[in-house]
Short mmCIF file of N, CA and C in Angstrom, two decimals:
data_model
loop_
_atom_site.label_atom_id
_atom_site.label_comp_id
_atom_site.label_asym_id
_atom_site.label_seq_id
_atom_site.Cartn_x
_atom_site.Cartn_y
_atom_site.Cartn_z
N ALA A 21 -5.42 12.17 7.40
CA ALA A 21 -4.79 11.43 8.07
C ALA A 21 -5.65 10.81 9.19
N ASN A 22 -5.21 9.23 9.16
CA ASN A 22 -5.82 8.52 10.61
C ASN A 22 -4.87 8.29 11.39
N GLN A 23 -3.92 8.07 11.29
CA GLN A 23 -2.40 7.95 12.31
C GLN A 23 -2.97 5.71 11.83
N ILE A 24 -2.92 5.94 10.87
CA ILE A 24 -2.90 4.03 10.98
C ILE A 24 -2.27 3.58 11.36
N GLY A 25 -0.77 3.50 10.84
CA GLY A 25 0.29 3.29 11.32
C GLY A 25 0.82 1.60 10.96
N ASP A 26 1.80 0.91 11.64
CA ASP A 26 1.87 -0.46 11.16
C ASP A 26 1.12 -1.04 11.78
N ALA A 27 0.18 -1.21 12.27
CA ALA A 27 -0.70 -2.22 13.33
C ALA A 27 -1.27 -2.11 12.45
N GLY A 28 -2.37 -1.24 12.01
CA GLY A 28 -3.56 -0.88 11.41
C GLY A 28 -3.33 -1.50 10.05
N CYS A 29 -2.13 -1.07 9.27
CA CYS A 29 -1.64 -2.06 8.72
C CYS A 29 -2.32 -3.67 8.50
N GLU A 30 -1.69 -4.24 9.62
CA GLU A 30 -1.84 -5.52 9.58
C GLU A 30 -3.25 -5.83 10.10
N ILE A 31 -4.22 -4.68 10.72
CA ILE A 31 -5.85 -5.34 10.10
C ILE A 31 -6.15 -4.59 8.77
N LEU A 32 -6.14 -3.86 8.34
CA LEU A 32 -6.05 -4.00 6.76
C LEU A 32 -5.27 -5.10 6.11
N ALA A 33 -4.80 -5.55 6.35
CA ALA A 33 -4.31 -6.78 5.26
C ALA A 33 -5.05 -7.72 5.32
N LYS A 34 -6.07 -7.37 6.51
CA LYS A 34 -6.84 -9.18 6.32
C LYS A 34 -8.35 -8.77 5.80
N ILE A 35 -8.33 -7.28 5.47
CA ILE A 35 -9.27 -7.18 4.63
C ILE A 35 -9.81 -6.47 3.06
N LEU A 36 -8.79 -5.25 3.27
CA LEU A 36 -8.49 -5.11 1.83
C LEU A 36 -8.88 -6.72 0.61
N PRO A 37 -8.04 -7.57 0.57
CA PRO A 37 -7.95 -8.29 -0.28
C PRO A 37 -9.24 -9.02 -0.55
N GLN A 38 -10.50 -9.16 0.15
CA GLN A 38 -11.80 -8.88 -0.16
C GLN A 38 -12.28 -7.71 -0.79
N MET A 39 -12.09 -6.68 -1.02
CA MET A 39 -13.23 -5.52 -1.22
C MET A 39 -12.47 -5.72 -2.57
N THR A 40 -12.89 -6.78 -3.41
CA THR A 40 -12.24 -6.70 -4.41
C THR A 40 -12.55 -5.32 -5.80
N GLY A 41 -13.82 -4.20 -5.16
CA GLY A 41 -14.36 -3.45 -5.57
C GLY A 41 -13.45 -1.97 -5.94
N LEU A 42 -12.05 -2.20 -4.80
CA LEU A 42 -11.80 -0.88 -4.42
C LEU A 42 -10.75 -0.52 -5.60
N GLN A 43 -10.67 0.64 -5.94
CA GLN A 43 -9.56 1.00 -7.11
C GLN A 43 -8.90 1.90 -6.72
N ARG A 44 -9.07 2.68 -5.69
CA ARG A 44 -8.34 3.46 -5.32
C ARG A 44 -8.22 3.90 -3.56
N LEU A 45 -7.06 3.18 -2.78
CA LEU A 45 -6.42 4.03 -1.58
C LEU A 45 -5.88 5.28 -1.18
N GLY A 46 -6.33 6.20 -0.21
CA GLY A 46 -5.44 6.91 -0.05
C GLY A 46 -4.89 6.57 1.53
N LEU A 47 -3.86 6.49 1.94
CA LEU A 47 -3.02 6.12 2.92
C LEU A 47 -1.42 7.12 2.41
N ASN A 48 -1.71 8.73 2.55
CA ASN A 48 -0.95 9.43 2.87
C ASN A 48 -1.17 10.01 4.43
N ALA A 49 0.18 10.26 4.72
CA ALA A 49 0.28 10.57 6.16
C ALA A 49 -0.71 9.89 7.43
N ASN A 50 -0.03 8.54 6.65
CA ASN A 50 -0.68 7.74 8.20
C ASN A 50 0.23 6.99 9.08
N GLN A 51 1.40 7.75 9.26
CA GLN A 51 2.60 7.15 9.83
C GLN A 51 2.99 5.37 10.00
N ILE A 52 2.40 5.22 8.88
CA ILE A 52 2.89 3.80 8.15
C ILE A 52 4.48 3.66 8.31
N GLY A 53 5.34 2.84 9.03
CA GLY A 53 6.73 2.54 8.35
C GLY A 53 7.32 1.47 8.05
N VAL A 54 8.43 1.25 7.56
CA VAL A 54 8.32 -0.12 7.14
C VAL A 54 8.12 -1.29 7.28
N ALA A 55 7.57 -1.56 8.58
CA ALA A 55 6.87 -3.64 8.94
C ALA A 55 5.32 -3.27 8.08
N GLY A 56 5.05 -1.52 8.15
CA GLY A 56 3.45 -1.79 7.43
C GLY A 56 3.44 -1.52 5.92
N CYS A 57 4.72 -1.22 5.71
CA CYS A 57 4.93 -1.06 4.02
C CYS A 57 5.18 -2.36 3.63
N GLU A 58 5.81 -3.35 4.51
CA GLU A 58 6.13 -4.73 3.51
C GLU A 58 4.96 -5.26 4.10
N ILE A 59 4.17 -4.80 5.24
CA ILE A 59 2.22 -5.63 4.90
C ILE A 59 1.65 -5.62 3.45
N LEU A 60 1.64 -4.47 2.99
CA LEU A 60 0.95 -3.79 2.31
C LEU A 60 1.40 -4.65 0.73
N ALA A 61 3.20 -4.42 0.71
CA ALA A 61 3.39 -5.26 -0.36
C ALA A 61 3.15 -6.06 -1.12
N LYS A 62 2.56 -7.48 0.53
CA LYS A 62 2.25 -8.80 0.50
C LYS A 62 1.01 -8.70 -0.11
N ILE A 63 0.04 -7.84 0.26
CA ILE A 63 -0.91 -8.65 -0.42
C ILE A 63 -1.61 -7.25 -1.59
N LEU A 64 -0.66 -6.78 -2.37
CA LEU A 64 -0.85 -5.90 -3.79
C LEU A 64 -1.29 -7.28 -4.84
N PRO A 65 -0.54 -8.37 -5.23
CA PRO A 65 -0.90 -9.42 -5.97
C PRO A 65 -2.77 -9.97 -5.35
N GLN A 66 -3.20 -9.56 -4.47
CA GLN A 66 -4.37 -9.94 -3.98
C GLN A 66 -5.92 -8.61 -4.10
N MET A 67 -4.70 -7.82 -4.16
CA MET A 67 -5.58 -6.64 -3.94
C MET A 67 -5.77 -6.52 -5.85
N THR A 68 -7.04 -7.31 -6.50
CA THR A 68 -7.17 -7.64 -7.90
C THR A 68 -7.43 -5.71 -8.60
N GLY A 69 -8.56 -5.46 -7.67
CA GLY A 69 -9.23 -4.09 -8.46
C GLY A 69 -8.69 -2.66 -8.25
N LEU A 70 -7.16 -2.74 -7.72
CA LEU A 70 -6.48 -1.81 -7.36
C LEU A 70 -5.97 -0.72 -8.08
N LYS A 71 -6.44 0.38 -8.61
CA LYS A 71 -5.23 1.28 -9.58
C LYS A 71 -4.88 1.93 -8.75
N GLU A 72 -4.83 2.80 -7.84
CA GLU A 72 -3.71 3.70 -7.37
C GLU A 72 -3.96 3.87 -6.19
N LEU A 73 -2.64 3.79 -5.55
CA LEU A 73 -2.91 4.06 -3.77
C LEU A 73 -1.87 5.14 -3.79
N TRP A 74 -1.75 5.69 -2.77
CA TRP A 74 -0.74 6.79 -2.32
C TRP A 74 -0.54 6.88 -0.90
N LEU A 75 0.99 6.71 -0.90
CA LEU A 75 1.22 6.36 0.56
C LEU A 75 2.39 7.44 0.99
N GLY A 76 2.07 8.99 0.03
CA GLY A 76 2.92 9.53 0.64
C GLY A 76 3.27 10.25 1.58
N GLY A 77 4.37 10.62 2.84
CA GLY A 77 4.08 11.40 4.02
C GLY A 77 3.94 10.21 4.44
N ASN A 78 4.55 8.98 4.81
CA ASN A 78 5.31 8.10 5.78
C ASN A 78 6.17 8.10 5.71
N GLN A 79 6.64 7.56 6.74
CA GLN A 79 8.21 6.80 7.35
C GLN A 79 9.07 5.14 6.87
N ILE A 80 8.70 5.58 5.51
CA ILE A 80 8.76 4.39 4.96
C ILE A 80 10.28 4.42 4.30
N GLY A 81 11.10 5.19 4.48
CA GLY A 81 11.94 5.27 3.34
C GLY A 81 12.16 4.74 2.38
N GLU A 82 13.31 5.46 1.71
CA GLU A 82 13.94 4.78 0.20
C GLU A 82 14.07 3.55 -0.34
N LEU A 83 14.40 2.60 0.22
CA LEU A 83 14.48 1.12 0.40
C LEU A 83 13.05 0.63 0.26
N ARG A 84 12.49 1.28 1.32
CA ARG A 84 10.49 0.55 1.39
C ARG A 84 9.81 1.29 0.55
N LYS A 85 10.42 2.41 -0.11
CA LYS A 85 9.29 2.69 -1.59
C LYS A 85 10.05 1.94 -2.92
N THR A 86 11.47 1.54 -3.33
CA THR A 86 11.40 0.54 -3.76
C THR A 86 11.18 -0.66 -4.15
N ARG A 87 10.93 -1.46 -2.51
CA ARG A 87 10.70 -2.38 -2.50
C ARG A 87 8.84 -2.41 -3.12
N MET A 88 8.17 -1.27 -2.46
CA MET A 88 7.01 -1.15 -2.98
C MET A 88 6.35 -1.01 -4.34
N ARG A 89 7.45 -0.12 -5.13
CA ARG A 89 7.41 0.32 -6.66
C ARG A 89 7.05 -1.63 -7.29
N GLU A 90 8.77 -1.89 -6.53
CA GLU A 90 9.01 -3.65 -7.40
C GLU A 90 7.62 -4.58 -6.70
N ALA A 91 6.70 -4.47 -6.31
CA ALA A 91 5.67 -5.31 -5.55
C ALA A 91 4.46 -5.08 -6.83
N TRP A 92 4.59 -3.30 -6.74
CA TRP A 92 2.47 -3.39 -7.52
C TRP A 92 3.54 -3.15 -9.22
N LYS A 93 4.83 -3.42 -9.83
CA LYS A 93 4.68 -3.41 -11.13
C LYS A 93 4.41 -5.04 -10.69
N ALA A 94 5.08 -5.77 -9.95
CA ALA A 94 4.93 -7.28 -9.79
C ALA A 94 3.62 -7.92 -9.99
N ALA A 95 2.50 -7.18 -9.36
CA ALA A 95 1.37 -7.15 -9.15
C ALA A 95 0.71 -6.83 -10.17
N GLY A 96 1.44 -6.61 -11.78
CA GLY A 96 0.84 -6.15 -12.60
C GLY A 96 -0.08 -5.08 -13.22
N LYS A 97 -0.04 -3.93 -11.63
CA LYS A 97 -0.47 -2.03 -11.74
C LYS A 97 -0.03 -1.60 -12.92
N GLY A 98 -0.40 -0.47 -13.08
CA GLY A 98 -0.81 -0.01 -13.79
C GLY A 98 0.73 1.16 -13.09
N GLU A 99 0.29 3.26 -13.60
CA GLU A 99 1.27 4.12 -13.28
C GLU A 99 0.68 4.49 -11.71
N GLY A 100 -0.59 3.81 -11.12
CA GLY A 100 -1.05 4.40 -10.11
C GLY A 100 -0.60 4.25 -8.77
N LEU A 101 1.05 4.08 -8.59
CA LEU A 101 1.11 4.35 -7.05
C LEU A 101 2.17 5.36 -7.11
N HIS A 102 1.57 6.02 -6.25
CA HIS A 102 2.42 7.51 -5.32
C HIS A 102 2.33 7.73 -3.91
N LEU A 103 4.33 7.70 -4.12
CA LEU A 103 4.83 7.59 -3.09
C LEU A 103 5.52 8.97 -2.43
#
């Protein structure tokens, strides 16, 4: 865990879409909250190579988990979302 938080998600949103070879991203227990989850959900379609994403242990709540599942599915991703 790196305590990336919501502010870190804003920074990641600027660089992750450019990392087209990134297939797996582990962000477990990084103090990501509602705002960070929304940021990540918005960039999912741009992360073309991403096959697995771990977000367990963050404070995103059930509503944002549902939002993330919907965004993951809408981006055409498979079964690799781990909440």
